[in-house]
Short mmCIF file of C-alpha atoms in Angstrom, two decimals:
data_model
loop_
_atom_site.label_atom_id
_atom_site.label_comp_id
_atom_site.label_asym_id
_atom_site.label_seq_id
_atom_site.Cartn_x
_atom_site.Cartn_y
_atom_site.Cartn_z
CA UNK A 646 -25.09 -176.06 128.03
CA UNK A 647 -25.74 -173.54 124.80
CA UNK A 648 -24.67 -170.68 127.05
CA UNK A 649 -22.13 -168.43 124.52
CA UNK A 650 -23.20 -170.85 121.87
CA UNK A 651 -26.55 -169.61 120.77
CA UNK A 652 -28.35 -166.53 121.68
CA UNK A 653 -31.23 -167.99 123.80
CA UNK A 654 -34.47 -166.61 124.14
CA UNK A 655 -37.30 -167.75 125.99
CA UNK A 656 -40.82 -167.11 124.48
CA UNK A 657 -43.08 -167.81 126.99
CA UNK A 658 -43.11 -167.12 130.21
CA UNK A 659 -45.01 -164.86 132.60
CA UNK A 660 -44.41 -162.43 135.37
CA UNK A 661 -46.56 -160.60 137.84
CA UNK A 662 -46.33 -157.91 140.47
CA UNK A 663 -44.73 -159.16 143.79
CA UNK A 664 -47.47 -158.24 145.55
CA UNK A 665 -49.50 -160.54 143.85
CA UNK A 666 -46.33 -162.83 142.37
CA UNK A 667 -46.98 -166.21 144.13
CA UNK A 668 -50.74 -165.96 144.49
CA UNK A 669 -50.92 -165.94 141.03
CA UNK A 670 -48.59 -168.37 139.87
CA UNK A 671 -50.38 -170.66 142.26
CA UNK A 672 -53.67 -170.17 140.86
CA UNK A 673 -52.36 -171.04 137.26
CA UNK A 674 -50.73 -174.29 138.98
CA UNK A 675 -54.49 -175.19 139.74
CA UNK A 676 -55.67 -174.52 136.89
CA UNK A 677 -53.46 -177.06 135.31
CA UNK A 678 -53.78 -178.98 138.49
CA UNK A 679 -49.89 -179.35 139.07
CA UNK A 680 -47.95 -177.03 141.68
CA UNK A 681 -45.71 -174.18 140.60
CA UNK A 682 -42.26 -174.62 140.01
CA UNK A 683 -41.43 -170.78 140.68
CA UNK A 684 -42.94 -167.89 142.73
CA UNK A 685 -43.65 -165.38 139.29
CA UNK A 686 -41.44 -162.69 139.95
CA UNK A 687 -39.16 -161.07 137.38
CA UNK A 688 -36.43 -161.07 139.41
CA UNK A 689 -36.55 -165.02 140.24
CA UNK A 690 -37.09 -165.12 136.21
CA UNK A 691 -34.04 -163.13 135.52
CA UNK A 692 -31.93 -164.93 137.67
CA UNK A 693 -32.82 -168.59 137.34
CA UNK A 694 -33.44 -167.80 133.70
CA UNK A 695 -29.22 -166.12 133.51
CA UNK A 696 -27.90 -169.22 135.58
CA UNK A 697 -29.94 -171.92 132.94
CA UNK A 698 -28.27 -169.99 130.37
CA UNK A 699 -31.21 -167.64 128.73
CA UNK A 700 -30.21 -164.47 127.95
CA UNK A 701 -33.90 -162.69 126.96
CA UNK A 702 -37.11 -163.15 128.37
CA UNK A 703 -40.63 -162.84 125.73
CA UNK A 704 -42.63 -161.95 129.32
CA UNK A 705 -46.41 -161.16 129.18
CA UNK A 706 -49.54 -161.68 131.77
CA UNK A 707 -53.20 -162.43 130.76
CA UNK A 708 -56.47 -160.55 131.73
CA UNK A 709 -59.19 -162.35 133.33
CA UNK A 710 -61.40 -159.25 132.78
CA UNK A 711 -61.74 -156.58 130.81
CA UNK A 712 -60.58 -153.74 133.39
CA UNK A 713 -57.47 -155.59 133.84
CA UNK A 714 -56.28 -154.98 130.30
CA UNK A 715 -54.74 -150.99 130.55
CA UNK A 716 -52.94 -152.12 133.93
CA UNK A 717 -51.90 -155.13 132.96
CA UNK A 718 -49.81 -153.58 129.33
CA UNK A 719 -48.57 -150.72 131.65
CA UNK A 720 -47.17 -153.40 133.97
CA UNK A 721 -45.52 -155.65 131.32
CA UNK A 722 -44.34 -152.03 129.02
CA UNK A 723 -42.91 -150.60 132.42
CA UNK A 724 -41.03 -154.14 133.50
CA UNK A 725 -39.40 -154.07 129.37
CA UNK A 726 -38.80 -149.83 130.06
CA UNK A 727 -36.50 -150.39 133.20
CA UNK A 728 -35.04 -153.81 131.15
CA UNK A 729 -34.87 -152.78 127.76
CA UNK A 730 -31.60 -155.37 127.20
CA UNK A 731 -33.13 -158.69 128.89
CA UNK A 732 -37.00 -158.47 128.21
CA UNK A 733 -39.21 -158.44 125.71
CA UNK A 734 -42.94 -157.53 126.25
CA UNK A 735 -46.60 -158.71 124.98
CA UNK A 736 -49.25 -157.25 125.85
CA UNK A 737 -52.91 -158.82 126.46
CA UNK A 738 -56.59 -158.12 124.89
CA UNK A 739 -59.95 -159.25 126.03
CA UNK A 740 -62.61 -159.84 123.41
CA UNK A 741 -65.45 -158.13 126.15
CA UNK A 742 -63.58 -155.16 126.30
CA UNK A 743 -65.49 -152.27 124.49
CA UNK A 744 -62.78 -150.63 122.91
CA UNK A 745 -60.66 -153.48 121.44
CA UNK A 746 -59.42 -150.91 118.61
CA UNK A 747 -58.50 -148.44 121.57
CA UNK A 748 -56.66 -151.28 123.68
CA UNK A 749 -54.65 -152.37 120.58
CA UNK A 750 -53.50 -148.75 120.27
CA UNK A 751 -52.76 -148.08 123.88
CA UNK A 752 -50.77 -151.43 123.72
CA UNK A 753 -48.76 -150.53 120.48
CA UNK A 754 -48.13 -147.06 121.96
CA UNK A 755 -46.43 -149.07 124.85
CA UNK A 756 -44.14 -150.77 122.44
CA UNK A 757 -45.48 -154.12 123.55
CA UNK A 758 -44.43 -156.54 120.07
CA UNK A 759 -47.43 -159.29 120.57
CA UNK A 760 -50.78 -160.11 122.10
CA UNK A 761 -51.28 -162.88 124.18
CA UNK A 762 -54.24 -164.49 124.70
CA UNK A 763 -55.92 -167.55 126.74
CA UNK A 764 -58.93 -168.80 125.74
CA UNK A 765 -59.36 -171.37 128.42
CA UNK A 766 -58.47 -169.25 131.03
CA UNK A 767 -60.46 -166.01 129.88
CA UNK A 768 -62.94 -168.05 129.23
CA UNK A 769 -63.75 -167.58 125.85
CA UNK A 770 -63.59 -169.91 122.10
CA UNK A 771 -60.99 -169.01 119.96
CA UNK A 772 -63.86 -168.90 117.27
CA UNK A 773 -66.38 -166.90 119.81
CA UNK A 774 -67.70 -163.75 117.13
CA UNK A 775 -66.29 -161.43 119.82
CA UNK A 776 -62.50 -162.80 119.22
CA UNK A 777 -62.53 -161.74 115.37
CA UNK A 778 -62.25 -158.45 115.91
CA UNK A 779 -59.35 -158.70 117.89
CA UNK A 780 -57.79 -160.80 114.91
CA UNK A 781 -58.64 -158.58 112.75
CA UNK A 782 -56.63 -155.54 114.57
CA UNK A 783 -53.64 -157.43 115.16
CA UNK A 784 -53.22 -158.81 111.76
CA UNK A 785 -53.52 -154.93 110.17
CA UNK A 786 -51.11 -154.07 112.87
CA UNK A 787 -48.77 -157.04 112.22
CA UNK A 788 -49.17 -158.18 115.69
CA UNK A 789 -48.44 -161.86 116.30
CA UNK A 790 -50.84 -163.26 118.83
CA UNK A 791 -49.03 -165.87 121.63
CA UNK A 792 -52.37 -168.06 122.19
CA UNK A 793 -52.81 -170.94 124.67
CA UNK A 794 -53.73 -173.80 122.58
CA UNK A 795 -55.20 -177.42 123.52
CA UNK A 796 -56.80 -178.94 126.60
CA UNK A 797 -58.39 -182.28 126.51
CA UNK A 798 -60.40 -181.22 129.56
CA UNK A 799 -62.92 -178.59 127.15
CA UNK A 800 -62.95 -177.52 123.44
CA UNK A 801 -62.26 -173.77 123.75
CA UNK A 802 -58.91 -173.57 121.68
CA UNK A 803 -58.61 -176.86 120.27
CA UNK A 804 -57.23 -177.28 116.44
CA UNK A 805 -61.00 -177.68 115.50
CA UNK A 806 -61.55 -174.18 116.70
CA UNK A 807 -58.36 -172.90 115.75
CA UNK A 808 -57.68 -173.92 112.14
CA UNK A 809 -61.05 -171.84 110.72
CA UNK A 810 -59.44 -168.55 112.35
CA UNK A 811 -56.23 -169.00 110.77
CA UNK A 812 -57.78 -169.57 107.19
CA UNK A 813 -59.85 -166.40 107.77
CA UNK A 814 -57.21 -164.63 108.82
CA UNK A 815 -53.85 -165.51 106.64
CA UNK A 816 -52.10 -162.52 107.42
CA UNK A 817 -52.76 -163.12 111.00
CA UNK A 818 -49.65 -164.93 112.43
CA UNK A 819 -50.48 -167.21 115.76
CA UNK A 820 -47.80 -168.38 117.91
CA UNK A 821 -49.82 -171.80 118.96
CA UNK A 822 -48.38 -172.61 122.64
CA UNK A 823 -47.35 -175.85 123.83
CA UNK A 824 -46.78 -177.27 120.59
CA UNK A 825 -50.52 -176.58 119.25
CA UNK A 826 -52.54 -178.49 121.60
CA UNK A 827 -51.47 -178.84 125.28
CA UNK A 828 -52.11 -181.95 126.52
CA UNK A 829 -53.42 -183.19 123.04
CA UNK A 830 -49.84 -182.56 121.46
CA UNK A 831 -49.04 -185.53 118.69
CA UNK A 832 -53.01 -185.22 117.32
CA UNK A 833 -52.85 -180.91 117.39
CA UNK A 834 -49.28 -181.32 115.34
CA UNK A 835 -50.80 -183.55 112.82
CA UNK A 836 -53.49 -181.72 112.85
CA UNK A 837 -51.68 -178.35 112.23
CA UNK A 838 -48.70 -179.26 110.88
CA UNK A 839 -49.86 -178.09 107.27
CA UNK A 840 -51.06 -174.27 108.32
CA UNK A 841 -48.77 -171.48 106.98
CA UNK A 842 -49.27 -168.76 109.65
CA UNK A 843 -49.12 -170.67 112.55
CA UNK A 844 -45.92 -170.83 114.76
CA UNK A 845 -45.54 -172.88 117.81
CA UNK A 846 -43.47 -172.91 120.90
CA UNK A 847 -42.34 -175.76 123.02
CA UNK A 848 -43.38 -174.72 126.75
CA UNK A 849 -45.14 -176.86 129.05
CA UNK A 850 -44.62 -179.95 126.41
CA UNK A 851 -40.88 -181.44 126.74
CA UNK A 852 -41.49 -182.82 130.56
CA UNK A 853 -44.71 -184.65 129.17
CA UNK A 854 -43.59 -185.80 126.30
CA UNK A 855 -40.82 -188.64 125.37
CA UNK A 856 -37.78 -186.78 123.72
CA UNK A 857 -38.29 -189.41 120.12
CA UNK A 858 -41.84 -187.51 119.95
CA UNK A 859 -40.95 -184.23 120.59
CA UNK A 860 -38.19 -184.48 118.33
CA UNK A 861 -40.68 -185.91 115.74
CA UNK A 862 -43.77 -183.30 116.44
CA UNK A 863 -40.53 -180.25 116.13
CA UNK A 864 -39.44 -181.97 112.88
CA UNK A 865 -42.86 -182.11 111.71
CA UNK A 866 -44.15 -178.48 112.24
CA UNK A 867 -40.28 -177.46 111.12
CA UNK A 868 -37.26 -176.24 113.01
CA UNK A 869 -38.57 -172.74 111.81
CA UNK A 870 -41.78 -172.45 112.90
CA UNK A 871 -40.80 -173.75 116.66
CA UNK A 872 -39.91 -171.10 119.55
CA UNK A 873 -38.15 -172.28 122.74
CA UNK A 874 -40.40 -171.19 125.48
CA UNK A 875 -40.37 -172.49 129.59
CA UNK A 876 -44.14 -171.11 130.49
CA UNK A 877 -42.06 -169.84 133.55
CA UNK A 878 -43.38 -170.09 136.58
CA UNK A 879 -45.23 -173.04 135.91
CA UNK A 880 -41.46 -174.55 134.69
CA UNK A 881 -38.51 -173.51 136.05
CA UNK A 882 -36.04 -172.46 133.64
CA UNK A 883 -32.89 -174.36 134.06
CA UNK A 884 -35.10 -177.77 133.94
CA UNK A 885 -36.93 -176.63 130.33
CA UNK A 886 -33.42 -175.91 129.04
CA UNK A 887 -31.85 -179.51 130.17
CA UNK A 888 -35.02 -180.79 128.69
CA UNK A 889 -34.59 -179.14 125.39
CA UNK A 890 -30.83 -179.96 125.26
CA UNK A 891 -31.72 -183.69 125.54
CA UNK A 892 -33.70 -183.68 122.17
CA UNK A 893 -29.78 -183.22 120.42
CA UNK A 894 -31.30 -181.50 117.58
CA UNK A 895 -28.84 -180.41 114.73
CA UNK A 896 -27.14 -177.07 115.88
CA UNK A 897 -29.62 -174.79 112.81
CA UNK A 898 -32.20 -176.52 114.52
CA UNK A 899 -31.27 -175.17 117.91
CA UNK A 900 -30.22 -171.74 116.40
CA UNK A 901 -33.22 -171.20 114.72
CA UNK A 902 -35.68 -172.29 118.05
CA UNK A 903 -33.85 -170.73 120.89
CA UNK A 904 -33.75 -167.45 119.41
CA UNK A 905 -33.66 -167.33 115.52
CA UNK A 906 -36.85 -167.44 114.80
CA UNK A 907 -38.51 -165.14 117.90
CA UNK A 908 -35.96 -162.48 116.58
CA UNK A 909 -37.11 -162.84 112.59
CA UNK A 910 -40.53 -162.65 113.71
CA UNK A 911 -40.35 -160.06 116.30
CA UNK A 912 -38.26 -158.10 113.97
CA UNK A 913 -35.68 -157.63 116.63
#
């Protein structure tokens, strides 16, 4: 294991209320049409997430609709308040929210450190007009934006869509999940290798992926533009982390994408 080798820090992964914890988690299983491997709680993150050997958490929900947004940072900033030493929150935007200037604030007053977005969930294009003024706000505020990228199934955040937005926006910086393109990931990395503001993280990739072509798609974005992320509770922790372990990458590689590079980013 890395455990007292590298500080680890997982960049991806979502939590809910309890109330609502395995509903949830279930309905994002169907959405990617493959069960759960956790119930969504922070506690069952915290604690399969300490025994795989992860010491912070990047945590962050989505909103479906806009009059989930306020609750939803409030839930995520309170869940970072009571574990200021083990979490790390994002907050989340909607581009049919009326007052996407007023959200941002709300959400930086929160100290949330990122936005995350998913297109193919929220139902929206990453190029729809009504997503540029949410790039807009987030690259004035220095806000990276953790987006769901790639689906074979539709064309809503597909490199296609994607690479116009990040040569509009070059101060914007876009963490691209699952390697660029879920589900599409060797054609989104070549694809996307080449564009300077775009980061990517490794969750919900390594288990579909031979290790030789994860190893070459890291390689090619760069060991320091990759982020070690589980997409908890999709993924259960300890399997992501035997998974990422079995690519043997060179110990700056693994330095800089368990934790490295979230921190330099993050500022943190």
């Amino acid at each position: 294991m890395f455990q007292n080798r590298f500080e680890v820090i997982d960049a991806h992964c979502h939590i809910y209320p309890e109330k609502i914890a395995r509903k949830a988690a279930e309905s994002v299983g169907a959405f990617y049409s493959e069960p759960p491997a956790c119930g969504g709680t922070l506690e069952e993150l915290i604690q399969r997430g300490t025994e795989a050997g992860i010491d912070r958490f990047v945590v962050q929900s989505v909103a479906t609709a806009p009059k989930q947004v306020a609750s939803i940072n409030r839930f995520i900033a309170e869940e970072v308040a009571a574990n200021p030493a083990r979490l790390i929150g994002f907050g989340t935007l909607h581009p049919e929210s009326v007052d996407q200037k007023g959200e941002l604030e709300a959400l930086l007053s929160l100290g949330l450190k990122g936005v995350k977005l998913h297109p193919d969930i929220q139902g929206f294009c990453i190029d729809d007009p009504r997503c540029l003024k949410i790039y807009e706000l987030c690259a004035e505020a220095e806000l990276p934006i953790l987006m769901h990228t790639g689906d074979c199934r539709y064309d809503m955040s597909n490199p296609n869509r994607l690479i116009p937005i990040l040569k509009e926006y070059p101060s914007l910086t876009v963490i691209g999940a699952h390697f660029g393109g879920w589900s599409i990931w060797e054609r989104a990395s070549l694809e996307l290798a080449d564009q300077e503001n775009l980061i990517v993280d490794c969750s919900s990739s390594l288990c579909y992926i031979p290790i030789e072509a994860s190893r070459e798609i890291i390689r090619r974005y760069g060991a320091e533009r990759v982020l070690f992320g589980t997409d908890f509770p999709l993924h259960a922790p300890e399997n992501e982390m035997r998974l990422f372990e079995a690519l043997a990458l060179e110990d700056w590689e693994n330095q800089l994408i368990l934790g490295g590079n979230v921190k330099k980013l993050l500022k943190i």
